Amino acid sequence: MKQPAEKTIKKLYRYIFLNTYTWLWTVVILAALVCGMISWVHYQYQELSEKTSFNLGEIRQARVDLAKGFLYLNLTNDPSTIFNRDEGLALINQSINTIEYILDETDQERDSLFSLHVIDVKTRDVFEADIQAFKKCLADWNGARTDKAAATSLRISYAELERQAEQMDINVLLSLKNRWNELDDVFIIVLWTAAFLLMGLCVLIFVAVRAREKSAVDLRESEERFRTIIENSSAGYFKIDLDGKYRVVNRAWLLMHGYDSVDEVIGQPFSITQVDDALDGARQKVDGSLQGDIVRSGEFSRLCKDGSIGYHIYSLTPVKKDNQIVAVEGFLIDTTERKRAEEALRELNEALEQRVMERTDQLEKANRELKSFNYSVSHDLRSPIRTINGYSQILMEDYGAVMEAEAARLLDRIHSETVRMGKLIDHLLQLSTASNAEMRSAEVNLSDLVQKVDNRLQDENPQVKINFVVAPDLKITADPDLLEILLNNLLGNAVKFSLKKPLPVVEFGVMDGEKGRVYFVRDNGAGFDMTQAQRIFEAFQRVHNSVEFPGNGIGLAIVQRIVKRYNGEIWAESQLDQGATFYFTLKETEI
């Protein structure tokens, strides 16, 4: 329960700080204080100005007495003069003392001439120096009154002192006049500014009053809209008081929990909608929100009126009144159907995972069988071929001289076919490797690898000088073994179909394409008809005569499979007898 003193303080706060009229009177008082301060400053400047004018008058009178005394000195030593020199000296000393007293007084009080800044310290110092010089010359003359040089120095010193005093008098009057003109302008500006500010503040206060009234109306309308939105929202809304009891629920909340009316819920503890094993967690969330935390929970279960269990996600926010937490409000979003769908999806995923495991086992078994087949091809099939090739070679060497020509031709044919069969087995193994071998990643210098393949091809064809053109310093991250197989087939084809040219040229390079870097192998060989472009990548398909250009038609199929394993593309452009260009892209793998 709130204390009376606390209520009194809050009432005073509202009356003082939230009352518009309080602010209005505050503005009026402040304006009066500003005007009074401006008037007081104006009065102070007026008083200082009058004192300055008075001191200037005193200095002028002292100058008149100084001139009178200087006349009494009779510096020309005229015997007929009627003036008394001693009286003149006394008058001069009195005048000098008066001037020095005024200067000392204004310097100590920091007002009059200097406080108004109408004369600077430098001018004062020069004037005082001239006074001291005049006093010295006067003392020198008084010690030797008949000395003409002393009299001349005294005249000059007096003239300089009078000139400096006259200049100071003129400057002070002019500066004082200018200062007052400036101060008058400043006072006028300040007064008008204060007046405009006062009017502006009054207008602002008036606008604030109107805005406050409008805000009150808008607040009532906003509260009404909020109640309407909450009541018609598809999300459940609730409010729990400090005692842990429901105070407000909306229609969606009732539907989620299976209640028919608000009366069944209001005043009941929130535990009636909690599943037993989740009650402690719910209490912790509510208590945390009552301490000022904004709680955003994950999925949570709820107990419905009929005993069934539903699921929802929810949020909790503390409700404050007069800066004190008085309740907790929150929203519920029903996730029961989604929960059921997720459960069904989980079961489906488990079934799919089981099927994937079964298929993986099947694929692993097929790969093992394929490896066994590759081993059989590379060992079991090669053995009889090597035997046939070896015996045919022995027959040629031992009985070639006595063998009939036709028999020798047939035996040579057996030897060449066994060699061709061995190459075909090599290409089949390459085709299997390109399709199924495990890929590894490393940084490969394509330019160096191409140069290595080019050197080997040149060694295999020493009868013809081949002009190889290789783009420098091309690097890629991929499997070095697969890249070497790819380049062996592409560059080997380019050399094979260019050997009949007087100057075979084989080029390897790169260019920018729409999907990144595009590599190419170009030759100036036999070329092919572009209507056959799709066939050349199929295994055992040929577009040239096997007698003129020997081969088994499997090399480009190997190349295509390697490119596809790198999610790349390969295509060709050619004209008959104008050479061919094979383009391919490779998606680099991560190291």
PDB file of C-alpha atoms in Angstrom, residues 260-452:
ATOM      1  CA  ASP A 260     -16.354 -20.739 -23.034  1.00  0.00           C
ATOM      2  CA  SER A 261     -16.355 -17.410 -21.168  1.00  0.00           C
ATOM      3  CA  VAL A 262     -14.065 -14.974 -19.423  1.00  0.00           C
ATOM      4  CA  ASP A 263     -15.804 -15.547 -16.075  1.00  0.00           C
ATOM      5  CA  GLU A 264     -14.352 -19.069 -15.923  1.00  0.00           C
ATOM      6  CA  VAL A 265     -10.787 -17.672 -15.951  1.00  0.00           C
ATOM      7  CA  ILE A 266     -10.701 -14.214 -14.357  1.00  0.00           C
ATOM      8  CA  GLY A 267      -9.488 -14.433 -10.751  1.00  0.00           C
ATOM      9  CA  GLN A 268      -8.081 -17.944 -11.218  1.00  0.00           C
ATOM     10  CA  PRO A 269      -4.346 -18.636 -10.699  1.00  0.00           C
ATOM     11  CA  PHE A 270      -2.381 -18.999 -13.920  1.00  0.00           C
ATOM     12  CA  SER A 271      -1.309 -22.489 -12.800  1.00  0.00           C
ATOM     13  CA  ILE A 272      -4.673 -23.892 -14.012  1.00  0.00           C
ATOM     14  CA  THR A 273      -3.357 -23.664 -17.576  1.00  0.00           C
ATOM     15  CA  GLN A 274       0.078 -25.168 -16.897  1.00  0.00           C
ATOM     16  CA  VAL A 275       1.184 -28.762 -17.347  1.00  0.00           C
ATOM     17  CA  ASP A 276       2.559 -30.173 -14.087  1.00  0.00           C
ATOM     18  CA  ASP A 277       6.109 -30.749 -15.298  1.00  0.00           C
ATOM     19  CA  ALA A 278       6.251 -27.233 -16.810  1.00  0.00           C
ATOM     20  CA  LEU A 279       4.724 -25.326 -13.872  1.00  0.00           C
ATOM     21  CA  ASP A 280       8.021 -24.486 -12.150  1.00  0.00           C
ATOM     22  CA  GLY A 281       9.478 -23.087 -15.374  1.00  0.00           C
ATOM     23  CA  ALA A 282       6.362 -20.985 -15.960  1.00  0.00           C
ATOM     24  CA  ARG A 283       6.555 -19.548 -12.414  1.00  0.00           C
ATOM     25  CA  GLN A 284      10.196 -18.580 -12.977  1.00  0.00           C
ATOM     26  CA  LYS A 285       9.280 -16.757 -16.184  1.00  0.00           C
ATOM     27  CA  VAL A 286       6.388 -14.865 -14.548  1.00  0.00           C
ATOM     28  CA  ASP A 287       8.478 -13.957 -11.481  1.00  0.00           C
ATOM     29  CA  GLY A 288      11.299 -12.734 -13.726  1.00  0.00           C
ATOM     30  CA  SER A 289       8.898 -10.514 -15.651  1.00  0.00           C
ATOM     31  CA  LEU A 290       7.511  -9.122 -12.377  1.00  0.00           C
ATOM     32  CA  GLN A 291      11.096  -8.127 -11.561  1.00  0.00           C
ATOM     33  CA  GLY A 292      11.275  -6.111 -14.799  1.00  0.00           C
ATOM     34  CA  ASP A 293      12.548  -8.667 -17.332  1.00  0.00           C
ATOM     35  CA  ILE A 294      11.093  -8.936 -20.807  1.00  0.00           C
ATOM     36  CA  VAL A 295      10.729 -12.679 -21.376  1.00  0.00           C
ATOM     37  CA  ARG A 296      10.699 -14.238 -24.823  1.00  0.00           C
ATOM     38  CA  SER A 297      10.277 -17.976 -24.536  1.00  0.00           C
ATOM     39  CA  GLY A 298      10.621 -20.812 -26.972  1.00  0.00           C
ATOM     40  CA  GLU A 299       7.949 -23.418 -27.387  1.00  0.00           C
ATOM     41  CA  PHE A 300       5.902 -24.173 -24.287  1.00  0.00           C
ATOM     42  CA  SER A 301       3.110 -26.587 -23.434  1.00  0.00           C
ATOM     43  CA  ARG A 302      -0.313 -25.638 -22.026  1.00  0.00           C
ATOM     44  CA  LEU A 303      -3.112 -27.476 -20.274  1.00  0.00           C
ATOM     45  CA  CYS A 304      -6.533 -26.984 -21.818  1.00  0.00           C
ATOM     46  CA  LYS A 305      -9.882 -27.146 -20.029  1.00  0.00           C
ATOM     47  CA  ASP A 306     -10.645 -30.657 -21.325  1.00  0.00           C
ATOM     48  CA  GLY A 307      -7.267 -31.949 -20.108  1.00  0.00           C
ATOM     49  CA  SER A 308      -5.625 -32.034 -23.543  1.00  0.00           C
ATOM     50  CA  ILE A 309      -2.183 -30.547 -24.071  1.00  0.00           C
ATOM     51  CA  GLY A 310      -1.429 -27.882 -26.648  1.00  0.00           C
ATOM     52  CA  TYR A 311       1.730 -26.010 -27.609  1.00  0.00           C
ATOM     53  CA  HIS A 312       2.508 -22.335 -28.112  1.00  0.00           C
ATOM     54  CA  ILE A 313       5.244 -19.737 -28.092  1.00  0.00           C
ATOM     55  CA  TYR A 314       4.778 -16.766 -25.828  1.00  0.00           C
ATOM     56  CA  SER A 315       6.234 -13.481 -24.559  1.00  0.00           C
ATOM     57  CA  LEU A 316       5.948 -11.681 -21.234  1.00  0.00           C
ATOM     58  CA  THR A 317       6.243  -7.948 -20.603  1.00  0.00           C
ATOM     59  CA  PRO A 318       5.931  -6.128 -17.248  1.00  0.00           C
ATOM     60  CA  VAL A 319       3.081  -3.607 -16.940  1.00  0.00           C
ATOM     61  CA  LYS A 320       4.004  -0.395 -15.105  1.00  0.00           C
ATOM     62  CA  LYS A 321       1.853   2.248 -13.451  1.00  0.00           C
ATOM     63  CA  ASP A 322       3.411   5.292 -11.812  1.00  0.00           C
ATOM     64  CA  ASN A 323       6.791   3.668 -12.479  1.00  0.00           C
ATOM     65  CA  GLN A 324       5.792   0.602 -10.462  1.00  0.00           C
ATOM     66  CA  ILE A 325       5.246  -2.902 -11.900  1.00  0.00           C
ATOM     67  CA  VAL A 326       1.637  -3.856 -11.250  1.00  0.00           C
ATOM     68  CA  ALA A 327       1.109  -6.817 -13.590  1.00  0.00           C
ATOM     69  CA  VAL A 328       2.477  -8.965 -16.387  1.00  0.00           C
ATOM     70  CA  GLU A 329       0.970  -9.170 -19.853  1.00  0.00           C
ATOM     71  CA  GLY A 330       1.805 -11.522 -22.671  1.00  0.00           C
ATOM     72  CA  PHE A 331       0.852 -13.017 -26.017  1.00  0.00           C
ATOM     73  CA  LEU A 332       0.463 -16.641 -27.095  1.00  0.00           C
ATOM     74  CA  ILE A 333       0.818 -17.977 -30.630  1.00  0.00           C
ATOM     75  CA  ASP A 334      -0.614 -21.445 -31.079  1.00  0.00           C
ATOM     76  CA  THR A 335       1.926 -23.945 -32.491  1.00  0.00           C
ATOM     77  CA  THR A 336       0.027 -27.180 -31.847  1.00  0.00           C
ATOM     78  CA  GLU A 337      -0.523 -27.932 -35.539  1.00  0.00           C
ATOM     79  CA  ARG A 338       3.045 -27.018 -36.356  1.00  0.00           C
ATOM     80  CA  LYS A 339       4.235 -29.290 -33.555  1.00  0.00           C
ATOM     81  CA  ARG A 340       2.264 -32.177 -35.022  1.00  0.00           C
ATOM     82  CA  ALA A 341       3.607 -31.396 -38.504  1.00  0.00           C
ATOM     83  CA  GLU A 342       7.156 -31.297 -37.141  1.00  0.00           C
ATOM     84  CA  GLU A 343       6.642 -34.651 -35.466  1.00  0.00           C
ATOM     85  CA  ALA A 344       5.373 -36.116 -38.727  1.00  0.00           C
ATOM     86  CA  LEU A 345       8.306 -34.530 -40.556  1.00  0.00           C
ATOM     87  CA  ARG A 346      10.725 -35.972 -38.002  1.00  0.00           C
ATOM     88  CA  GLU A 347       9.319 -39.446 -38.549  1.00  0.00           C
ATOM     89  CA  LEU A 348       9.567 -38.926 -42.310  1.00  0.00           C
ATOM     90  CA  ASN A 349      13.170 -37.763 -41.965  1.00  0.00           C
ATOM     91  CA  GLU A 350      14.011 -40.809 -39.916  1.00  0.00           C
ATOM     92  CA  ALA A 351      12.509 -43.010 -42.622  1.00  0.00           C
ATOM     93  CA  LEU A 352      14.396 -41.093 -45.301  1.00  0.00           C
ATOM     94  CA  GLU A 353      17.632 -41.363 -43.334  1.00  0.00           C
ATOM     95  CA  GLN A 354      17.110 -45.101 -43.128  1.00  0.00           C
ATOM     96  CA  ARG A 355      16.539 -45.270 -46.876  1.00  0.00           C
ATOM     97  CA  VAL A 356      19.616 -43.121 -47.479  1.00  0.00           C
ATOM     98  CA  MET A 357      21.678 -45.439 -45.305  1.00  0.00           C
ATOM     99  CA  GLU A 358      20.401 -48.414 -47.280  1.00  0.00           C
ATOM    100  CA  ARG A 359      21.153 -46.720 -50.601  1.00  0.00           C
ATOM    101  CA  THR A 360      24.578 -45.695 -49.297  1.00  0.00           C
ATOM    102  CA  ASP A 361      25.316 -49.274 -48.424  1.00  0.00           C
ATOM    103  CA  GLN A 362      24.208 -50.301 -51.908  1.00  0.00           C
ATOM    104  CA  LEU A 363      26.407 -47.638 -53.518  1.00  0.00           C
ATOM    105  CA  GLU A 364      29.373 -48.639 -51.388  1.00  0.00           C
ATOM    106  CA  LYS A 365      28.805 -52.244 -52.408  1.00  0.00           C
ATOM    107  CA  ALA A 366      28.575 -51.205 -56.085  1.00  0.00           C
ATOM    108  CA  ASN A 367      31.777 -49.179 -55.761  1.00  0.00           C
ATOM    109  CA  ARG A 368      33.544 -52.147 -54.220  1.00  0.00           C
ATOM    110  CA  GLU A 369      32.348 -54.340 -57.096  1.00  0.00           C
ATOM    111  CA  LEU A 370      33.465 -51.651 -59.570  1.00  0.00           C
ATOM    112  CA  LYS A 371      36.907 -51.520 -57.945  1.00  0.00           C
ATOM    113  CA  SER A 372      37.062 -55.308 -58.175  1.00  0.00           C
ATOM    114  CA  PHE A 373      36.094 -55.086 -61.832  1.00  0.00           C
ATOM    115  CA  ASN A 374      38.759 -52.438 -62.486  1.00  0.00           C
ATOM    116  CA  TYR A 375      41.321 -54.654 -60.800  1.00  0.00           C
ATOM    117  CA  SER A 376      40.195 -57.581 -62.959  1.00  0.00           C
ATOM    118  CA  VAL A 377      40.410 -55.466 -66.122  1.00  0.00           C
ATOM    119  CA  SER A 378      43.826 -54.066 -65.274  1.00  0.00           C
ATOM    120  CA  HIS A 379      45.305 -57.436 -64.228  1.00  0.00           C
ATOM    121  CA  ASP A 380      43.304 -60.448 -65.440  1.00  0.00           C
ATOM    122  CA  LEU A 381      42.555 -59.095 -68.942  1.00  0.00           C
ATOM    123  CA  ARG A 382      46.023 -57.662 -69.474  1.00  0.00           C
ATOM    124  CA  SER A 383      47.683 -61.002 -68.741  1.00  0.00           C
ATOM    125  CA  PRO A 384      46.381 -62.902 -71.829  1.00  0.00           C
ATOM    126  CA  ILE A 385      46.882 -59.830 -73.987  1.00  0.00           C
ATOM    127  CA  ARG A 386      50.491 -59.599 -72.864  1.00  0.00           C
ATOM    128  CA  THR A 387      50.856 -63.341 -73.564  1.00  0.00           C
ATOM    129  CA  ILE A 388      49.440 -63.004 -77.107  1.00  0.00           C
ATOM    130  CA  ASN A 389      51.584 -59.969 -77.760  1.00  0.00           C
ATOM    131  CA  GLY A 390      54.697 -61.714 -76.395  1.00  0.00           C
ATOM    132  CA  TYR A 391      54.243 -64.913 -78.441  1.00  0.00           C
ATOM    133  CA  SER A 392      53.502 -62.965 -81.611  1.00  0.00           C
ATOM    134  CA  GLN A 393      56.652 -60.956 -81.035  1.00  0.00           C
ATOM    135  CA  ILE A 394      58.677 -64.213 -80.572  1.00  0.00           C
ATOM    136  CA  LEU A 395      57.224 -65.664 -83.781  1.00  0.00           C
ATOM    137  CA  MET A 396      58.138 -62.512 -85.679  1.00  0.00           C
ATOM    138  CA  GLU A 397      61.684 -62.555 -84.362  1.00  0.00           C
ATOM    139  CA  ASP A 398      62.359 -66.331 -84.678  1.00  0.00           C
ATOM    140  CA  TYR A 399      60.395 -67.331 -87.803  1.00  0.00           C
ATOM    141  CA  GLY A 400      59.827 -64.067 -89.601  1.00  0.00           C
ATOM    142  CA  ALA A 401      62.506 -64.853 -92.207  1.00  0.00           C
ATOM    143  CA  VAL A 402      60.938 -68.217 -93.252  1.00  0.00           C
ATOM    144  CA  MET A 403      57.319 -67.122 -92.870  1.00  0.00           C
ATOM    145  CA  GLU A 404      55.173 -66.383 -95.904  1.00  0.00           C
ATOM    146  CA  ALA A 405      54.285 -62.739 -96.476  1.00  0.00           C
ATOM    147  CA  GLU A 406      50.587 -63.218 -95.753  1.00  0.00           C
ATOM    148  CA  ALA A 407      51.345 -65.025 -92.478  1.00  0.00           C
ATOM    149  CA  ALA A 408      53.753 -62.268 -91.463  1.00  0.00           C
ATOM    150  CA  ARG A 409      51.095 -59.637 -92.242  1.00  0.00           C
ATOM    151  CA  LEU A 410      48.522 -61.488 -90.147  1.00  0.00           C
ATOM    152  CA  LEU A 411      50.962 -61.903 -87.275  1.00  0.00           C
ATOM    153  CA  ASP A 412      51.796 -58.176 -87.409  1.00  0.00           C
ATOM    154  CA  ARG A 413      48.062 -57.470 -87.382  1.00  0.00           C
ATOM    155  CA  ILE A 414      47.706 -59.651 -84.232  1.00  0.00           C
ATOM    156  CA  HIS A 415      50.497 -57.639 -82.589  1.00  0.00           C
ATOM    157  CA  SER A 416      48.967 -54.249 -83.478  1.00  0.00           C
ATOM    158  CA  GLU A 417      45.509 -55.313 -82.321  1.00  0.00           C
ATOM    159  CA  THR A 418      46.838 -56.466 -78.955  1.00  0.00           C
ATOM    160  CA  VAL A 419      48.555 -53.096 -78.570  1.00  0.00           C
ATOM    161  CA  ARG A 420      45.255 -51.367 -79.470  1.00  0.00           C
ATOM    162  CA  MET A 421      43.415 -53.599 -77.005  1.00  0.00           C
ATOM    163  CA  GLY A 422      45.863 -52.561 -74.255  1.00  0.00           C
ATOM    164  CA  LYS A 423      45.242 -48.891 -74.991  1.00  0.00           C
ATOM    165  CA  LEU A 424      41.488 -49.500 -74.994  1.00  0.00           C
ATOM    166  CA  ILE A 425      41.769 -51.076 -71.535  1.00  0.00           C
ATOM    167  CA  ASP A 426      43.774 -48.034 -70.365  1.00  0.00           C
ATOM    168  CA  HIS A 427      41.075 -45.694 -71.650  1.00  0.00           C
ATOM    169  CA  LEU A 428      38.306 -47.747 -70.030  1.00  0.00           C
ATOM    170  CA  LEU A 429      40.156 -47.529 -66.742  1.00  0.00           C
ATOM    171  CA  GLN A 430      40.537 -43.786 -67.222  1.00  0.00           C
ATOM    172  CA  LEU A 431      36.799 -43.525 -67.917  1.00  0.00           C
ATOM    173  CA  SER A 432      36.056 -45.405 -64.694  1.00  0.00           C
ATOM    174  CA  THR A 433      38.542 -43.243 -62.760  1.00  0.00           C
ATOM    175  CA  ALA A 434      37.020 -40.045 -64.160  1.00  0.00           C
ATOM    176  CA  SER A 435      33.569 -41.136 -63.019  1.00  0.00           C
ATOM    177  CA  ASN A 436      34.237 -42.745 -59.644  1.00  0.00           C
ATOM    178  CA  ALA A 437      37.688 -41.895 -58.297  1.00  0.00           C
ATOM    179  CA  GLU A 438      37.808 -39.973 -55.015  1.00  0.00           C
ATOM    180  CA  MET A 439      38.622 -36.337 -55.695  1.00  0.00           C
ATOM    181  CA  ARG A 440      41.332 -34.530 -53.770  1.00  0.00           C
ATOM    182  CA  SER A 441      42.120 -30.834 -53.794  1.00  0.00           C
ATOM    183  CA  ALA A 442      45.416 -29.036 -54.256  1.00  0.00           C
ATOM    184  CA  GLU A 443      46.642 -25.869 -55.911  1.00  0.00           C
ATOM    185  CA  VAL A 444      47.672 -26.790 -59.464  1.00  0.00           C
ATOM    186  CA  ASN A 445      49.672 -24.662 -61.883  1.00  0.00           C
ATOM    187  CA  LEU A 446      47.794 -25.421 -65.095  1.00  0.00           C
ATOM    188  CA  SER A 447      50.441 -23.763 -67.246  1.00  0.00           C
ATOM    189  CA  ASP A 448      53.158 -26.062 -65.876  1.00  0.00           C
ATOM    190  CA  LEU A 449      50.926 -29.131 -66.210  1.00  0.00           C
ATOM    191  CA  VAL A 450      50.086 -28.255 -69.840  1.00  0.00           C
ATOM    192  CA  GLN A 451      53.765 -27.739 -70.592  1.00  0.00           C
ATOM    193  CA  LYS A 452      54.524 -31.173 -69.109  1.00  0.00           C
TER     194      LYS A 452
END
